[in-house]
GROMACS .gro file of C-alpha atoms in nm:
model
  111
    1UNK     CA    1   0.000   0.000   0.000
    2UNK     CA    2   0.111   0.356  -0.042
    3UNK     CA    3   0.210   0.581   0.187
    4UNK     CA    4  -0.084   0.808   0.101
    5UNK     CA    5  -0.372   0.512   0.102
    6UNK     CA    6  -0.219   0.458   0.529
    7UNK     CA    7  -0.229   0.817   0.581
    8UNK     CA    8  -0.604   0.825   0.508
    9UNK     CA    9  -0.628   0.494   0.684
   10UNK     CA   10  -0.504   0.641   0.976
   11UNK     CA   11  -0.714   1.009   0.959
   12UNK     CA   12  -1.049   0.804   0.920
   13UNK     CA   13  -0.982   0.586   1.223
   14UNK     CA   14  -0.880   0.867   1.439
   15UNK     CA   15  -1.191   1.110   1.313
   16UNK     CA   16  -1.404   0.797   1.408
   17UNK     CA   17  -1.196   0.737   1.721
   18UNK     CA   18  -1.265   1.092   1.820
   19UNK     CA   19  -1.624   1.127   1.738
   20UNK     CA   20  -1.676   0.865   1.942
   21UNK     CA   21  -1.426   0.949   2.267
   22UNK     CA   22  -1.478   1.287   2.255
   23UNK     CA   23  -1.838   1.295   2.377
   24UNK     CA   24  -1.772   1.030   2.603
   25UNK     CA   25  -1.535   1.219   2.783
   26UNK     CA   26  -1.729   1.555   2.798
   27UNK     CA   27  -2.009   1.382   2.951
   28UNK     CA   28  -1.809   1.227   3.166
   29UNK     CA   29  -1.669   1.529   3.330
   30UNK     CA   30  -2.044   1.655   3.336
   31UNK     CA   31  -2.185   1.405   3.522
   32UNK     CA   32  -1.900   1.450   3.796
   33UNK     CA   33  -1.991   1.823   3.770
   34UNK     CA   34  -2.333   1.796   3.833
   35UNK     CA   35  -2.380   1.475   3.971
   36UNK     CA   36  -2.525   1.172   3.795
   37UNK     CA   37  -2.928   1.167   3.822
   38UNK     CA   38  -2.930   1.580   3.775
   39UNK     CA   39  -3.215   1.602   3.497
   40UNK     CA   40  -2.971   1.866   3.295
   41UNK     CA   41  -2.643   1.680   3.318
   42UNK     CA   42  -2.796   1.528   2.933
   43UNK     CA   43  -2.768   1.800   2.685
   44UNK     CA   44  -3.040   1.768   2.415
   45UNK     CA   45  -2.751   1.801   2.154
   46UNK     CA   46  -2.589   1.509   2.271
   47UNK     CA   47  -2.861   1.280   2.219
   48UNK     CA   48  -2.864   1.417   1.860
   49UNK     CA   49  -2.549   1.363   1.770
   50UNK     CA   50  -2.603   0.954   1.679
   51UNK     CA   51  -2.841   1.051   1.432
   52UNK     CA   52  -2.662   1.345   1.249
   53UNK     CA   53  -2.360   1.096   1.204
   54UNK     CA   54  -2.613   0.837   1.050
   55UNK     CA   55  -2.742   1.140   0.830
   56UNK     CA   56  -2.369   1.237   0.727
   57UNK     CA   57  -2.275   0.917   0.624
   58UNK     CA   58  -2.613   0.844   0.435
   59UNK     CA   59  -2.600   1.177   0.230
   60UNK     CA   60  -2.186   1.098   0.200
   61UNK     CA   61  -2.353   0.715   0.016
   62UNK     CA   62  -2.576   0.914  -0.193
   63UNK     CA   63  -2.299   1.065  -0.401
   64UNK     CA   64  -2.152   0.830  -0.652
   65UNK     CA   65  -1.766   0.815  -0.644
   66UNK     CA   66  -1.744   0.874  -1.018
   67UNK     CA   67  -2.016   1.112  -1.136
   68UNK     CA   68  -2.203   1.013  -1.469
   69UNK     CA   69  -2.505   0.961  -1.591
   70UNK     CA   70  -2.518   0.569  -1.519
   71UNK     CA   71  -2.369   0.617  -1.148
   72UNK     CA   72  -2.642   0.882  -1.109
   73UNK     CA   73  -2.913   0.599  -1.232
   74UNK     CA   74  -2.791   0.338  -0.991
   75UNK     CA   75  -2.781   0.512  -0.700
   76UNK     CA   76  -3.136   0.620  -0.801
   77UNK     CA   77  -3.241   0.302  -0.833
   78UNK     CA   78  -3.101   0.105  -0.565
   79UNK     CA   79  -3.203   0.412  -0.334
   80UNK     CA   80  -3.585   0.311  -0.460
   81UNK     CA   81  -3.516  -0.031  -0.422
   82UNK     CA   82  -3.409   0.017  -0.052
   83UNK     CA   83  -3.684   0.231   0.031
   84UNK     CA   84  -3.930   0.002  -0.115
   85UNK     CA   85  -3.756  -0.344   0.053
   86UNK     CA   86  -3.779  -0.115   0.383
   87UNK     CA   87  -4.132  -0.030   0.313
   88UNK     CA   88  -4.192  -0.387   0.292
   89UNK     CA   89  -3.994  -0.526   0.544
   90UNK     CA   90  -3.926  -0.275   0.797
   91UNK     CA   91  -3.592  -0.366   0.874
   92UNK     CA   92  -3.239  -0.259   0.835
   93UNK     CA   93  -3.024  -0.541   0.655
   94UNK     CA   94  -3.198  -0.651   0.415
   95UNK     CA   95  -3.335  -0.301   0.276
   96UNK     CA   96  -2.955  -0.224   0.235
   97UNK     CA   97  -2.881  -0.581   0.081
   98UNK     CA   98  -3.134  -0.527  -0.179
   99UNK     CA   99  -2.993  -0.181  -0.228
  100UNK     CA  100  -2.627  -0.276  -0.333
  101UNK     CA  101  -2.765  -0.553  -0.505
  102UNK     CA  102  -3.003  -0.353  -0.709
  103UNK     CA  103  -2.682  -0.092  -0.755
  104UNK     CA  104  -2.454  -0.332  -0.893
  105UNK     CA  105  -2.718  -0.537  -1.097
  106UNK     CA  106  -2.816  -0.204  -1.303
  107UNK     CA  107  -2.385  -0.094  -1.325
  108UNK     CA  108  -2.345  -0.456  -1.444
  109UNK     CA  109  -2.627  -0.470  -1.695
  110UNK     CA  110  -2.568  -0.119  -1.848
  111UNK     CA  111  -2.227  -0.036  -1.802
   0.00000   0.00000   0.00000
């Protein structure tokens, strides 16, 4: 591998490292601040903060790597066929099993 590919290795695991201990950490201190069952010691942003990660990463996915007109179409489609597989379903792995099967099925078949 090259020395750029384990630089970027190494910046992703420490961004996800620190999203995750920073957080941790804060509220740590907070709780020894104001003591553990004080109703304010859980900011409301905290508890927010799972789902804007989820939201990053899912608008991140929605952007093919290599822009064109059949990238643009599969992600399309496999977005529908997620949505619809959840619709049906409910669930989480299978919606986004039929999603990256639907994606590569339609890059495979017109590409």
């Amino acid at each position: 591998m090259s020395n750029a590919l384990w630089i970027a290795v190494l910046a992703a695991a420490l961004g996800t490292l620190l999203m995750r201990l920073l957080p941790l950490l804060w509220m740590q201190r907070r709780l020894k601040r104001l003591g553990d069952d004080a109703p304010e010691a859980m900011p409301q942003w905290l508890s927010l903060l799972g789902s804007l990660m989820v939201a990053a990463v899912f608008g991140v996915s929605l952007v093919p790597v290599t822009p064109g007109p059949l990238a643009w179409l599969a992600t399309v489609i496999g977005m529908l066929a997620t949505l619809a597989v959840w619709w049906r379903t409910r669930t989480l792995g299978w919606p986004v099993a039929a999603g990256i099967a639907t994606y590569g099925a339609v890059v495979t078949l017109f590409g």
